[in-house]
């Protein structure tokens, strides 16, 4: 899954990476670097979409701020958005909450990498049994080994708050979700000296990373045939990622700063691995 990630690149940097054509932030829309992005926060998203009220209907590559936690257009309230932070690649084309967005509203969510808390076999068994007392988990930061942007496949959706008038600034919500896939079982490009050797050793799921050769096809809104889109959900080539242990301070969403990305020499005492 993906429940927390880091995103420190600014609009200028992202504009160059993704060839952004439009970024004109309104007041308060430019986001500060966030080293502990959590569900319901505003996040940057790259998407191709015609400009509002433009005479030319051609899609334009835009950088937008969206709320993480997808609210389907047909929802009566936005309350379920906090639970819809991830969509499974295996079923995204058929689930009622995601299938329309998958066909027409795909985006890329740029990140430095994501955090995942190790789920060892004994831990998973406790979860299966529904026991509340669990070992303290060690967080790991997963990031491209070459330092490039971690481009997560995402979907976005519009939701209208019918309790507000059209001119109200909160009348429309634009929300998003991260697509996840099965975690790689192949060796990491760079693994910690002790602990997990693959992403699957940390957690059975991972965000679907899109390599640059897939960005244009993924963002193209003219591609609406589900069967033609599904090959884009294939996991990236193996061996692109590195993972390393970080402080358990990241477990508290109130903590936020570049120190959360600092690599530890080994797992913290009392944690798994």
PDB file of C-alpha atoms in Angstrom:
ATOM      1  CA  UNK A   1       0.000   0.000   0.000  1.00  0.00           C
ATOM      2  CA  UNK A   2       0.992   3.648   0.121  1.00  0.00           C
ATOM      3  CA  UNK A   3      -0.061   5.500   3.230  1.00  0.00           C
ATOM      4  CA  UNK A   4       2.720   8.066   3.526  1.00  0.00           C
ATOM      5  CA  UNK A   5       5.275   9.593   1.200  1.00  0.00           C
ATOM      6  CA  UNK A   6       7.729  12.472   0.807  1.00  0.00           C
ATOM      7  CA  UNK A   7       7.454  15.229  -1.804  1.00  0.00           C
ATOM      8  CA  UNK A   8      10.038  18.002  -1.664  1.00  0.00           C
ATOM      9  CA  UNK A   9      10.305  19.127  -5.303  1.00  0.00           C
ATOM     10  CA  UNK A  10       8.828  22.512  -6.137  1.00  0.00           C
ATOM     11  CA  UNK A  11       6.805  23.583  -9.199  1.00  0.00           C
ATOM     12  CA  UNK A  12       9.855  24.817 -11.111  1.00  0.00           C
ATOM     13  CA  UNK A  13      11.632  21.489 -10.734  1.00  0.00           C
ATOM     14  CA  UNK A  14       8.518  19.471 -11.575  1.00  0.00           C
ATOM     15  CA  UNK A  15       7.790  21.680 -14.584  1.00  0.00           C
ATOM     16  CA  UNK A  16      11.113  20.728 -16.104  1.00  0.00           C
ATOM     17  CA  UNK A  17      10.807  17.029 -15.314  1.00  0.00           C
ATOM     18  CA  UNK A  18       7.272  16.596 -16.651  1.00  0.00           C
ATOM     19  CA  UNK A  19       7.267  19.311 -19.335  1.00  0.00           C
ATOM     20  CA  UNK A  20       4.463  21.219 -17.609  1.00  0.00           C
ATOM     21  CA  UNK A  21       2.691  23.722 -19.871  1.00  0.00           C
ATOM     22  CA  UNK A  22       0.500  25.402 -17.265  1.00  0.00           C
ATOM     23  CA  UNK A  23       1.156  26.218 -13.650  1.00  0.00           C
ATOM     24  CA  UNK A  24      -0.448  29.398 -12.409  1.00  0.00           C
ATOM     25  CA  UNK A  25      -1.076  28.831  -8.716  1.00  0.00           C
ATOM     26  CA  UNK A  26      -3.807  30.746  -7.028  1.00  0.00           C
ATOM     27  CA  UNK A  27      -3.190  32.221  -3.604  1.00  0.00           C
ATOM     28  CA  UNK A  28      -2.279  29.508  -1.130  1.00  0.00           C
ATOM     29  CA  UNK A  29      -2.000  26.820  -3.820  1.00  0.00           C
ATOM     30  CA  UNK A  30       1.802  26.504  -3.876  1.00  0.00           C
ATOM     31  CA  UNK A  31       2.791  23.734  -1.512  1.00  0.00           C
ATOM     32  CA  UNK A  32       5.768  23.731   0.813  1.00  0.00           C
ATOM     33  CA  UNK A  33       8.150  20.747   0.705  1.00  0.00           C
ATOM     34  CA  UNK A  34       6.449  17.939   2.620  1.00  0.00           C
ATOM     35  CA  UNK A  35       8.494  15.102   4.066  1.00  0.00           C
ATOM     36  CA  UNK A  36       5.514  13.361   5.649  1.00  0.00           C
ATOM     37  CA  UNK A  37       2.638  13.480   3.182  1.00  0.00           C
ATOM     38  CA  UNK A  38      -0.412  11.841   4.745  1.00  0.00           C
ATOM     39  CA  UNK A  39      -3.940  11.120   3.478  1.00  0.00           C
ATOM     40  CA  UNK A  40      -6.284  14.137   3.166  1.00  0.00           C
ATOM     41  CA  UNK A  41      -3.356  16.504   2.525  1.00  0.00           C
ATOM     42  CA  UNK A  42      -3.072  18.641  -0.587  1.00  0.00           C
ATOM     43  CA  UNK A  43      -0.545  17.152  -3.029  1.00  0.00           C
ATOM     44  CA  UNK A  44       0.905  17.973  -6.433  1.00  0.00           C
ATOM     45  CA  UNK A  45      -0.428  16.068  -9.431  1.00  0.00           C
ATOM     46  CA  UNK A  46       0.509  16.119 -13.097  1.00  0.00           C
ATOM     47  CA  UNK A  47      -2.390  15.717 -15.520  1.00  0.00           C
ATOM     48  CA  UNK A  48      -3.353  16.363 -19.141  1.00  0.00           C
ATOM     49  CA  UNK A  49      -6.651  18.190 -19.461  1.00  0.00           C
ATOM     50  CA  UNK A  50      -8.168  20.985 -21.608  1.00  0.00           C
ATOM     51  CA  UNK A  51      -7.961  24.386 -19.978  1.00  0.00           C
ATOM     52  CA  UNK A  52     -11.171  25.662 -18.444  1.00  0.00           C
ATOM     53  CA  UNK A  53     -13.099  28.021 -20.773  1.00  0.00           C
ATOM     54  CA  UNK A  54     -10.418  27.682 -23.470  1.00  0.00           C
ATOM     55  CA  UNK A  55     -11.410  27.792 -27.135  1.00  0.00           C
ATOM     56  CA  UNK A  56      -8.903  25.035 -27.925  1.00  0.00           C
ATOM     57  CA  UNK A  57     -10.160  21.663 -26.620  1.00  0.00           C
ATOM     58  CA  UNK A  58      -6.697  20.070 -26.825  1.00  0.00           C
ATOM     59  CA  UNK A  59      -5.389  18.722 -23.502  1.00  0.00           C
ATOM     60  CA  UNK A  60      -2.662  20.709 -21.768  1.00  0.00           C
ATOM     61  CA  UNK A  61      -0.014  19.281 -19.406  1.00  0.00           C
ATOM     62  CA  UNK A  62      -0.800  20.874 -16.040  1.00  0.00           C
ATOM     63  CA  UNK A  63       0.500  20.834 -12.491  1.00  0.00           C
ATOM     64  CA  UNK A  64      -2.408  20.927 -10.055  1.00  0.00           C
ATOM     65  CA  UNK A  65      -2.954  20.588  -6.320  1.00  0.00           C
ATOM     66  CA  UNK A  66      -5.393  17.832  -5.347  1.00  0.00           C
ATOM     67  CA  UNK A  67      -6.555  16.343  -2.067  1.00  0.00           C
ATOM     68  CA  UNK A  68      -5.233  12.824  -1.398  1.00  0.00           C
ATOM     69  CA  UNK A  69      -8.175  10.492  -0.831  1.00  0.00           C
ATOM     70  CA  UNK A  70     -10.497   9.968  -3.783  1.00  0.00           C
ATOM     71  CA  UNK A  71     -14.160  10.945  -3.539  1.00  0.00           C
ATOM     72  CA  UNK A  72     -16.200   9.412  -6.403  1.00  0.00           C
ATOM     73  CA  UNK A  73     -18.417  11.868  -8.269  1.00  0.00           C
ATOM     74  CA  UNK A  74     -21.529   9.959  -7.210  1.00  0.00           C
ATOM     75  CA  UNK A  75     -20.759  10.043  -3.469  1.00  0.00           C
ATOM     76  CA  UNK A  76     -23.352  11.757  -1.305  1.00  0.00           C
ATOM     77  CA  UNK A  77     -20.656  13.003   1.085  1.00  0.00           C
ATOM     78  CA  UNK A  78     -16.841  13.299   0.909  1.00  0.00           C
ATOM     79  CA  UNK A  79     -16.338  11.362   4.116  1.00  0.00           C
ATOM     80  CA  UNK A  80     -15.118   8.162   2.459  1.00  0.00           C
ATOM     81  CA  UNK A  81     -12.222   9.895   0.734  1.00  0.00           C
ATOM     82  CA  UNK A  82      -9.818   9.312   3.608  1.00  0.00           C
ATOM     83  CA  UNK A  83     -10.233   5.566   3.073  1.00  0.00           C
ATOM     84  CA  UNK A  84      -9.764   5.664  -0.724  1.00  0.00           C
ATOM     85  CA  UNK A  85      -6.084   6.578  -0.749  1.00  0.00           C
ATOM     86  CA  UNK A  86      -5.074   3.473  -2.736  1.00  0.00           C
ATOM     87  CA  UNK A  87      -6.559   1.630  -5.713  1.00  0.00           C
ATOM     88  CA  UNK A  88      -5.369  -1.871  -6.606  1.00  0.00           C
ATOM     89  CA  UNK A  89      -3.912  -2.191 -10.107  1.00  0.00           C
ATOM     90  CA  UNK A  90      -5.482  -5.629 -10.466  1.00  0.00           C
ATOM     91  CA  UNK A  91      -9.063  -4.364 -10.042  1.00  0.00           C
ATOM     92  CA  UNK A  92      -8.976  -0.610 -10.703  1.00  0.00           C
ATOM     93  CA  UNK A  93     -10.649  -1.068 -14.097  1.00  0.00           C
ATOM     94  CA  UNK A  94     -13.752  -2.692 -12.612  1.00  0.00           C
ATOM     95  CA  UNK A  95     -14.308  -1.206  -9.150  1.00  0.00           C
ATOM     96  CA  UNK A  96     -17.216   1.315  -9.166  1.00  0.00           C
ATOM     97  CA  UNK A  97     -15.181   3.893  -7.229  1.00  0.00           C
ATOM     98  CA  UNK A  98     -12.311   3.927  -9.712  1.00  0.00           C
ATOM     99  CA  UNK A  99     -13.315   2.590 -13.130  1.00  0.00           C
ATOM    100  CA  UNK A 100     -14.536   5.893 -14.603  1.00  0.00           C
ATOM    101  CA  UNK A 101     -11.439   7.729 -13.426  1.00  0.00           C
ATOM    102  CA  UNK A 102      -9.216   4.954 -14.761  1.00  0.00           C
ATOM    103  CA  UNK A 103     -10.748   5.367 -18.201  1.00  0.00           C
ATOM    104  CA  UNK A 104     -10.590   9.147 -18.344  1.00  0.00           C
ATOM    105  CA  UNK A 105      -8.857  10.854 -15.386  1.00  0.00           C
ATOM    106  CA  UNK A 106      -5.363   9.523 -14.823  1.00  0.00           C
ATOM    107  CA  UNK A 107      -2.560  11.519 -13.226  1.00  0.00           C
ATOM    108  CA  UNK A 108       1.002  11.223 -11.984  1.00  0.00           C
ATOM    109  CA  UNK A 109       1.753  11.994  -8.339  1.00  0.00           C
ATOM    110  CA  UNK A 110       5.404  13.073  -8.020  1.00  0.00           C
ATOM    111  CA  UNK A 111       7.325  12.020  -4.916  1.00  0.00           C
ATOM    112  CA  UNK A 112      10.838  11.586  -3.593  1.00  0.00           C
ATOM    113  CA  UNK A 113       9.799   8.145  -2.411  1.00  0.00           C
ATOM    114  CA  UNK A 114       7.424   6.481   0.011  1.00  0.00           C
ATOM    115  CA  UNK A 115       7.507   5.169   3.563  1.00  0.00           C
ATOM    116  CA  UNK A 116       6.517   1.645   4.444  1.00  0.00           C
ATOM    117  CA  UNK A 117       6.474  -0.105   7.777  1.00  0.00           C
ATOM    118  CA  UNK A 118       7.949  -3.576   7.666  1.00  0.00           C
ATOM    119  CA  UNK A 119       5.443  -6.396   7.835  1.00  0.00           C
ATOM    120  CA  UNK A 120       7.332  -9.560   8.791  1.00  0.00           C
ATOM    121  CA  UNK A 121       5.577 -12.987   8.690  1.00  0.00           C
ATOM    122  CA  UNK A 122       4.854 -13.020  12.434  1.00  0.00           C
ATOM    123  CA  UNK A 123       3.435  -9.506  12.191  1.00  0.00           C
ATOM    124  CA  UNK A 124       1.169 -10.479   9.324  1.00  0.00           C
ATOM    125  CA  UNK A 125      -0.155 -13.409  11.331  1.00  0.00           C
ATOM    126  CA  UNK A 126      -1.094 -11.076  14.171  1.00  0.00           C
ATOM    127  CA  UNK A 127      -2.958  -8.911  11.691  1.00  0.00           C
ATOM    128  CA  UNK A 128      -4.777 -11.924  10.272  1.00  0.00           C
ATOM    129  CA  UNK A 129      -5.798 -12.978  13.774  1.00  0.00           C
ATOM    130  CA  UNK A 130      -7.033  -9.483  14.552  1.00  0.00           C
ATOM    131  CA  UNK A 131      -4.856  -9.065  17.609  1.00  0.00           C
ATOM    132  CA  UNK A 132      -4.326  -5.483  18.722  1.00  0.00           C
ATOM    133  CA  UNK A 133      -0.963  -5.919  20.412  1.00  0.00           C
ATOM    134  CA  UNK A 134       1.652  -5.841  17.689  1.00  0.00           C
ATOM    135  CA  UNK A 135       5.418  -5.442  17.587  1.00  0.00           C
ATOM    136  CA  UNK A 136       6.624  -1.900  16.907  1.00  0.00           C
ATOM    137  CA  UNK A 137       7.267  -1.590  13.191  1.00  0.00           C
ATOM    138  CA  UNK A 138      10.431  -0.211  11.631  1.00  0.00           C
ATOM    139  CA  UNK A 139       9.759   2.335   8.869  1.00  0.00           C
ATOM    140  CA  UNK A 140      11.747   2.211   5.633  1.00  0.00           C
ATOM    141  CA  UNK A 141      12.071   4.840   2.948  1.00  0.00           C
ATOM    142  CA  UNK A 142      11.836   3.497  -0.602  1.00  0.00           C
ATOM    143  CA  UNK A 143      13.190   5.675  -3.397  1.00  0.00           C
ATOM    144  CA  UNK A 144      14.679   5.346  -6.905  1.00  0.00           C
ATOM    145  CA  UNK A 145      18.315   4.288  -6.570  1.00  0.00           C
ATOM    146  CA  UNK A 146      19.414   6.880  -9.143  1.00  0.00           C
ATOM    147  CA  UNK A 147      17.792   9.800  -7.281  1.00  0.00           C
ATOM    148  CA  UNK A 148      15.193  10.454  -9.979  1.00  0.00           C
ATOM    149  CA  UNK A 149      11.576  11.408  -9.296  1.00  0.00           C
ATOM    150  CA  UNK A 150       9.289   8.661  -8.015  1.00  0.00           C
ATOM    151  CA  UNK A 151       6.323   9.047 -10.380  1.00  0.00           C
ATOM    152  CA  UNK A 152       3.331   7.264  -8.843  1.00  0.00           C
ATOM    153  CA  UNK A 153       0.401   6.287 -11.039  1.00  0.00           C
ATOM    154  CA  UNK A 154      -2.734   7.977  -9.789  1.00  0.00           C
ATOM    155  CA  UNK A 155      -6.358   8.752 -10.592  1.00  0.00           C
ATOM    156  CA  UNK A 156      -8.288  11.950  -9.935  1.00  0.00           C
ATOM    157  CA  UNK A 157     -11.951  12.747  -9.630  1.00  0.00           C
ATOM    158  CA  UNK A 158     -14.304  15.732  -9.282  1.00  0.00           C
ATOM    159  CA  UNK A 159     -16.973  15.921  -6.585  1.00  0.00           C
ATOM    160  CA  UNK A 160     -19.615  18.638  -6.278  1.00  0.00           C
ATOM    161  CA  UNK A 161     -20.726  19.742  -2.824  1.00  0.00           C
ATOM    162  CA  UNK A 162     -24.383  20.430  -3.536  1.00  0.00           C
ATOM    163  CA  UNK A 163     -24.834  22.199  -0.215  1.00  0.00           C
ATOM    164  CA  UNK A 164     -22.771  25.139  -1.525  1.00  0.00           C
ATOM    165  CA  UNK A 165     -23.519  27.639  -4.315  1.00  0.00           C
ATOM    166  CA  UNK A 166     -21.581  27.407  -7.593  1.00  0.00           C
ATOM    167  CA  UNK A 167     -19.458  30.450  -6.825  1.00  0.00           C
ATOM    168  CA  UNK A 168     -18.260  29.089  -3.473  1.00  0.00           C
ATOM    169  CA  UNK A 169     -14.510  28.209  -3.527  1.00  0.00           C
ATOM    170  CA  UNK A 170     -15.206  24.826  -1.900  1.00  0.00           C
ATOM    171  CA  UNK A 171     -18.121  23.867  -4.141  1.00  0.00           C
ATOM    172  CA  UNK A 172     -15.878  21.530  -6.141  1.00  0.00           C
ATOM    173  CA  UNK A 173     -13.441  18.992  -4.681  1.00  0.00           C
ATOM    174  CA  UNK A 174     -10.680  17.504  -6.813  1.00  0.00           C
ATOM    175  CA  UNK A 175      -9.294  14.394  -5.168  1.00  0.00           C
ATOM    176  CA  UNK A 176      -6.861  11.632  -6.044  1.00  0.00           C
ATOM    177  CA  UNK A 177      -5.711   8.126  -5.200  1.00  0.00           C
ATOM    178  CA  UNK A 178      -2.443   6.190  -5.612  1.00  0.00           C
ATOM    179  CA  UNK A 179      -2.509   2.947  -7.599  1.00  0.00           C
ATOM    180  CA  UNK A 180      -0.688   0.056  -5.947  1.00  0.00           C
ATOM    181  CA  UNK A 181       0.573  -3.288  -7.207  1.00  0.00           C
ATOM    182  CA  UNK A 182       2.252  -6.398  -5.827  1.00  0.00           C
ATOM    183  CA  UNK A 183       5.631  -5.620  -4.310  1.00  0.00           C
ATOM    184  CA  UNK A 184       8.768  -6.770  -6.093  1.00  0.00           C
ATOM    185  CA  UNK A 185      10.311  -9.998  -4.869  1.00  0.00           C
ATOM    186  CA  UNK A 186      13.557  -9.404  -6.770  1.00  0.00           C
ATOM    187  CA  UNK A 187      16.584  -7.934  -4.938  1.00  0.00           C
ATOM    188  CA  UNK A 188      16.701  -4.207  -4.302  1.00  0.00           C
ATOM    189  CA  UNK A 189      19.220  -2.171  -6.270  1.00  0.00           C
ATOM    190  CA  UNK A 190      20.593  -1.045  -2.901  1.00  0.00           C
ATOM    191  CA  UNK A 191      19.554  -2.942   0.229  1.00  0.00           C
ATOM    192  CA  UNK A 192      20.308  -2.213   3.903  1.00  0.00           C
ATOM    193  CA  UNK A 193      23.102  -4.207   5.498  1.00  0.00           C
ATOM    194  CA  UNK A 194      20.606  -5.943   7.742  1.00  0.00           C
ATOM    195  CA  UNK A 195      16.917  -6.402   7.122  1.00  0.00           C
ATOM    196  CA  UNK A 196      14.787  -6.698   3.988  1.00  0.00           C
ATOM    197  CA  UNK A 197      16.417  -7.669   0.709  1.00  0.00           C
ATOM    198  CA  UNK A 198      13.404  -6.916  -1.490  1.00  0.00           C
ATOM    199  CA  UNK A 199      10.353  -4.674  -1.389  1.00  0.00           C
ATOM    200  CA  UNK A 200       8.168  -7.704  -0.719  1.00  0.00           C
ATOM    201  CA  UNK A 201      10.167  -8.291   2.492  1.00  0.00           C
ATOM    202  CA  UNK A 202       8.918  -4.911   3.717  1.00  0.00           C
ATOM    203  CA  UNK A 203       5.272  -5.053   2.601  1.00  0.00           C
ATOM    204  CA  UNK A 204       3.297  -7.150   0.074  1.00  0.00           C
ATOM    205  CA  UNK A 205       2.134  -4.029  -1.833  1.00  0.00           C
ATOM    206  CA  UNK A 206       3.895  -1.025  -3.335  1.00  0.00           C
ATOM    207  CA  UNK A 207       2.864   2.108  -5.263  1.00  0.00           C
ATOM    208  CA  UNK A 208       2.894   1.610  -9.028  1.00  0.00           C
ATOM    209  CA  UNK A 209       5.839   3.641 -10.306  1.00  0.00           C
ATOM    210  CA  UNK A 210       5.636   4.836 -13.895  1.00  0.00           C
ATOM    211  CA  UNK A 211       8.907   5.091 -15.790  1.00  0.00           C
ATOM    212  CA  UNK A 212       9.230   8.147 -18.101  1.00  0.00           C
ATOM    213  CA  UNK A 213       8.474   6.114 -21.217  1.00  0.00           C
ATOM    214  CA  UNK A 214       4.917   5.570 -19.910  1.00  0.00           C
ATOM    215  CA  UNK A 215       4.081   9.089 -18.771  1.00  0.00           C
ATOM    216  CA  UNK A 216       2.589  10.386 -22.018  1.00  0.00           C
ATOM    217  CA  UNK A 217       0.426   7.313 -22.626  1.00  0.00           C
ATOM    218  CA  UNK A 218      -0.777   7.252 -19.018  1.00  0.00           C
ATOM    219  CA  UNK A 219      -1.735  10.935 -19.000  1.00  0.00           C
ATOM    220  CA  UNK A 220      -3.345  10.985 -22.453  1.00  0.00           C
ATOM    221  CA  UNK A 221      -7.106  11.478 -21.841  1.00  0.00           C
ATOM    222  CA  UNK A 222      -7.914  10.343 -25.388  1.00  0.00           C
ATOM    223  CA  UNK A 223      -6.931   6.810 -24.390  1.00  0.00           C
ATOM    224  CA  UNK A 224     -10.139   5.425 -22.929  1.00  0.00           C
ATOM    225  CA  UNK A 225     -10.157   1.771 -23.986  1.00  0.00           C
ATOM    226  CA  UNK A 226      -9.701  -0.217 -20.778  1.00  0.00           C
ATOM    227  CA  UNK A 227      -8.034  -3.186 -22.444  1.00  0.00           C
ATOM    228  CA  UNK A 228      -5.511  -0.893 -24.110  1.00  0.00           C
ATOM    229  CA  UNK A 229      -4.849   0.878 -20.820  1.00  0.00           C
ATOM    230  CA  UNK A 230      -4.311  -2.174 -18.648  1.00  0.00           C
ATOM    231  CA  UNK A 231      -0.790  -2.928 -19.980  1.00  0.00           C
ATOM    232  CA  UNK A 232       0.253   0.431 -18.502  1.00  0.00           C
ATOM    233  CA  UNK A 233      -0.416  -1.093 -15.075  1.00  0.00           C
ATOM    234  CA  UNK A 234       2.462  -3.527 -15.438  1.00  0.00           C
ATOM    235  CA  UNK A 235       5.079  -3.063 -12.690  1.00  0.00           C
ATOM    236  CA  UNK A 236       8.264  -1.199 -13.644  1.00  0.00           C
ATOM    237  CA  UNK A 237      11.474  -3.115 -14.396  1.00  0.00           C
ATOM    238  CA  UNK A 238      13.011  -4.711 -11.322  1.00  0.00           C
ATOM    239  CA  UNK A 239      16.134  -3.378  -9.659  1.00  0.00           C
ATOM    240  CA  UNK A 240      15.346   0.356  -9.792  1.00  0.00           C
ATOM    241  CA  UNK A 241      14.732   0.940  -6.095  1.00  0.00           C
ATOM    242  CA  UNK A 242      16.645   1.237  -2.883  1.00  0.00           C
ATOM    243  CA  UNK A 243      15.268   1.049   0.662  1.00  0.00           C
ATOM    244  CA  UNK A 244      16.762   2.047   3.975  1.00  0.00           C
ATOM    245  CA  UNK A 245      15.577   2.344   7.604  1.00  0.00           C
ATOM    246  CA  UNK A 246      14.529   5.753   8.908  1.00  0.00           C
ATOM    247  CA  UNK A 247      13.502   7.082  12.296  1.00  0.00           C
ATOM    248  CA  UNK A 248      10.188   5.984  13.790  1.00  0.00           C
ATOM    249  CA  UNK A 249       9.510   9.727  14.148  1.00  0.00           C
ATOM    250  CA  UNK A 250       7.892   9.509  10.714  1.00  0.00           C
ATOM    251  CA  UNK A 251       5.137   7.417  12.281  1.00  0.00           C
ATOM    252  CA  UNK A 252       3.752  10.602  13.817  1.00  0.00           C
ATOM    253  CA  UNK A 253       2.133  12.734  11.099  1.00  0.00           C
ATOM    254  CA  UNK A 254       2.951  15.896  13.081  1.00  0.00           C
ATOM    255  CA  UNK A 255       6.658  15.357  12.452  1.00  0.00           C
ATOM    256  CA  UNK A 256       7.815  16.878   9.192  1.00  0.00           C
ATOM    257  CA  UNK A 257      11.279  17.785   7.969  1.00  0.00           C
ATOM    258  CA  UNK A 258      14.210  16.547   5.892  1.00  0.00           C
ATOM    259  CA  UNK A 259      15.575  14.714   8.924  1.00  0.00           C
ATOM    260  CA  UNK A 260      12.857  12.093   8.388  1.00  0.00           C
ATOM    261  CA  UNK A 261      14.738  10.961   5.266  1.00  0.00           C
ATOM    262  CA  UNK A 262      18.010  10.441   7.118  1.00  0.00           C
ATOM    263  CA  UNK A 263      19.281   6.894   6.694  1.00  0.00           C
ATOM    264  CA  UNK A 264      19.844   4.953   9.916  1.00  0.00           C
ATOM    265  CA  UNK A 265      22.744   2.558  10.283  1.00  0.00           C
ATOM    266  CA  UNK A 266      20.236  -0.142  11.225  1.00  0.00           C
ATOM    267  CA  UNK A 267      16.720  -0.679  12.569  1.00  0.00           C
ATOM    268  CA  UNK A 268      15.867   1.142  15.777  1.00  0.00           C
ATOM    269  CA  UNK A 269      16.019  -0.926  18.939  1.00  0.00           C
ATOM    270  CA  UNK A 270      12.773  -2.707  19.693  1.00  0.00           C
ATOM    271  CA  UNK A 271      11.459  -2.701  16.138  1.00  0.00           C
ATOM    272  CA  UNK A 272      11.037  -5.543  13.667  1.00  0.00           C
ATOM    273  CA  UNK A 273      14.138  -6.283  11.615  1.00  0.00           C
TER     274      UNK A 273
END
